[in-house]
């Protein structure tokens, strides 16, 4: 079996459209906005707001086909998938992505920082290992690690994997 192939389980329960999401459900979706931006998921919400399903009140992303190097229909993003997380802007811009802007345009600082903190918590060595285990080229791991760093820089969240600086060491010695 191809380790990069993924099949999802059927999501049980009562399902409603993203168009019927409550304010609480929309906030839960926006808490993953930074994750979607990091993964360059241009098609997060879908053309018909159909890529996020709400089952038993819980929003679930069901189609990540527009992530990483590829567009939703499979064409390569080419030079548009870079180390810069430009999706922090484009996913909120109705001129570029009206569907995503409909959902992410109202993202709060708290929601943004929640997702960015979860991306920052991923050890870059884990990214390297997962990409290697899947047999994907190192360039993807390098890009994801660079995008992680860019997201951290843009949002100002703490990087728990950054090596301690000499100032930090001096402070520890003095206390």
C-alpha positions as CSV (number, residue, x, y, z in Angstrom):
1,X,0.0,0.0,0.0
2,X,1.1,3.5,-0.8
3,X,1.9,5.2,2.6
4,X,0.9,8.6,1.2
5,X,-2.6,7.5,0.4
6,X,-5.2,8.2,3.0
7,X,-8.8,7.0,3.3
8,X,-11.0,8.7,5.8
9,X,-13.7,7.0,7.9
10,X,-17.3,7.9,7.3
11,X,-18.3,10.6,9.7
12,X,-21.3,9.4,11.7
13,X,-24.1,11.5,13.1
14,X,-26.4,14.3,12.0
15,X,-24.7,16.5,9.4
16,X,-25.4,20.1,8.5
17,X,-23.8,22.4,5.9
18,X,-21.2,25.0,6.7
19,X,-23.8,27.5,5.6
20,X,-25.8,26.6,8.7
21,X,-22.9,27.0,11.2
22,X,-23.5,28.7,14.5
23,X,-21.2,31.5,15.7
24,X,-19.5,28.9,18.0
25,X,-18.9,26.5,15.2
26,X,-17.5,29.3,13.0
27,X,-15.1,30.2,15.8
28,X,-14.0,26.6,16.1
29,X,-13.3,26.6,12.3
30,X,-11.4,29.9,12.5
31,X,-9.2,28.4,15.3
32,X,-7.6,26.3,12.6
33,X,-7.2,29.2,10.2
34,X,-3.4,29.5,10.9
35,X,-3.1,25.7,10.3
36,X,-4.9,26.0,6.9
37,X,-2.6,29.0,6.0
38,X,0.5,27.1,7.0
39,X,-0.5,24.1,4.9
40,X,-1.5,26.5,2.0
41,X,-5.0,25.0,1.9
42,X,-6.5,27.4,-0.6
43,X,-9.7,25.3,-0.8
44,X,-10.3,25.0,2.9
45,X,-14.0,25.9,2.8
46,X,-14.7,24.8,-0.8
47,X,-16.3,26.5,-3.7
48,X,-19.8,25.8,-2.4
49,X,-18.8,25.9,1.3
50,X,-18.8,22.2,1.2
51,X,-15.3,21.2,2.3
52,X,-16.1,21.5,6.0
53,X,-18.9,19.3,7.4
54,X,-20.6,19.9,10.7
55,X,-21.5,16.5,12.3
56,X,-23.1,16.4,15.7
57,X,-22.1,20.0,16.1
58,X,-18.4,19.5,15.4
59,X,-16.8,21.1,12.3
60,X,-14.6,18.7,10.4
61,X,-12.5,19.5,7.3
62,X,-13.3,16.8,4.8
63,X,-11.3,17.8,1.7
64,X,-7.7,19.1,1.9
65,X,-7.0,18.6,-1.8
66,X,-6.0,22.3,-2.2
67,X,-3.2,22.0,0.3
68,X,0.6,22.1,0.0
69,X,1.9,22.0,-3.6
70,X,-1.4,21.4,-5.4
71,X,-4.6,23.3,-6.2
72,X,-8.0,21.7,-5.5
73,X,-8.3,20.2,-9.0
74,X,-4.7,18.8,-8.9
75,X,-2.7,21.4,-10.8
76,X,0.6,22.3,-9.3
77,X,0.8,25.7,-7.4
78,X,4.4,26.0,-8.7
79,X,6.0,29.2,-7.7
80,X,3.0,30.2,-5.5
81,X,3.8,27.6,-2.9
82,X,6.8,29.2,-1.1
83,X,8.2,29.6,2.4
84,X,6.1,32.7,2.9
85,X,2.6,32.0,4.4
86,X,0.9,34.5,2.2
87,X,-2.4,32.7,2.9
88,X,-2.6,34.6,6.2
89,X,-3.7,37.4,3.9
90,X,-5.2,35.7,0.8
91,X,-7.6,33.4,2.7
92,X,-9.2,36.5,4.2
93,X,-9.2,38.5,1.0
94,X,-12.6,38.4,-0.8
95,X,-11.0,39.5,-4.1
96,X,-8.7,36.5,-4.0
97,X,-10.8,33.8,-2.2
98,X,-14.4,34.9,-1.5
99,X,-15.4,31.6,-0.1
100,X,-12.6,31.5,2.5
101,X,-12.9,35.2,3.2
102,X,-16.6,34.6,4.1
103,X,-15.5,32.3,6.9
104,X,-12.0,33.7,7.8
105,X,-12.6,37.4,7.3
106,X,-13.8,37.6,10.9
107,X,-10.9,35.7,12.5
108,X,-10.0,37.2,15.9
109,X,-6.4,37.5,17.3
110,X,-7.3,34.8,19.8
111,X,-8.3,32.4,17.1
112,X,-5.3,33.2,14.9
113,X,-2.9,32.7,17.9
114,X,-4.6,29.5,18.9
115,X,-3.8,27.9,15.5
116,X,-0.4,29.4,15.2
117,X,0.6,28.1,18.6
118,X,-0.4,24.6,17.6
119,X,1.7,24.8,14.5
120,X,4.6,26.2,16.5
121,X,4.3,23.2,18.9
122,X,5.2,20.8,16.0
123,X,8.9,19.9,16.2
124,X,10.6,20.6,12.9
125,X,12.3,17.2,13.3
126,X,8.9,15.6,13.3
127,X,8.1,17.4,10.0
128,X,11.3,16.0,8.5
129,X,10.6,12.5,9.7
130,X,7.0,12.4,8.5
131,X,8.0,13.6,5.1
132,X,10.8,11.1,5.0
133,X,8.5,8.2,6.1
134,X,6.1,9.1,3.4
135,X,8.8,9.0,0.8
136,X,8.3,12.6,-0.3
137,X,11.3,14.7,-1.2
138,X,13.2,16.8,1.3
139,X,12.2,20.0,-0.4
140,X,8.6,19.7,0.9
141,X,9.9,19.2,4.5
142,X,12.2,22.2,4.1
143,X,9.3,24.3,2.8
144,X,7.0,23.3,5.6
145,X,9.7,24.1,8.2
146,X,10.3,27.5,6.6
147,X,6.5,28.2,6.5
148,X,6.3,27.2,10.1
149,X,9.1,29.7,10.9
150,X,7.3,32.4,8.8
151,X,4.0,31.8,10.6
152,X,5.7,32.1,14.0
153,X,7.4,35.3,12.9
154,X,4.2,36.8,11.5
155,X,2.1,36.0,14.5
156,X,4.7,36.4,17.3
157,X,3.9,33.1,19.0
158,X,6.6,31.5,21.0
159,X,8.7,28.7,19.3
160,X,9.1,26.0,21.9
161,X,11.7,24.3,19.8
162,X,14.0,27.3,19.4
163,X,17.4,26.8,21.1
164,X,18.0,28.8,24.2
165,X,20.0,32.0,23.6
166,X,23.0,32.9,25.6
167,X,20.9,35.7,27.3
168,X,18.4,33.0,28.4
169,X,21.3,30.9,29.8
170,X,22.7,33.9,31.6
171,X,19.3,34.7,33.2
172,X,19.0,31.1,34.4
173,X,22.5,31.2,35.9
174,X,21.8,34.5,37.7
175,X,18.5,33.3,39.3
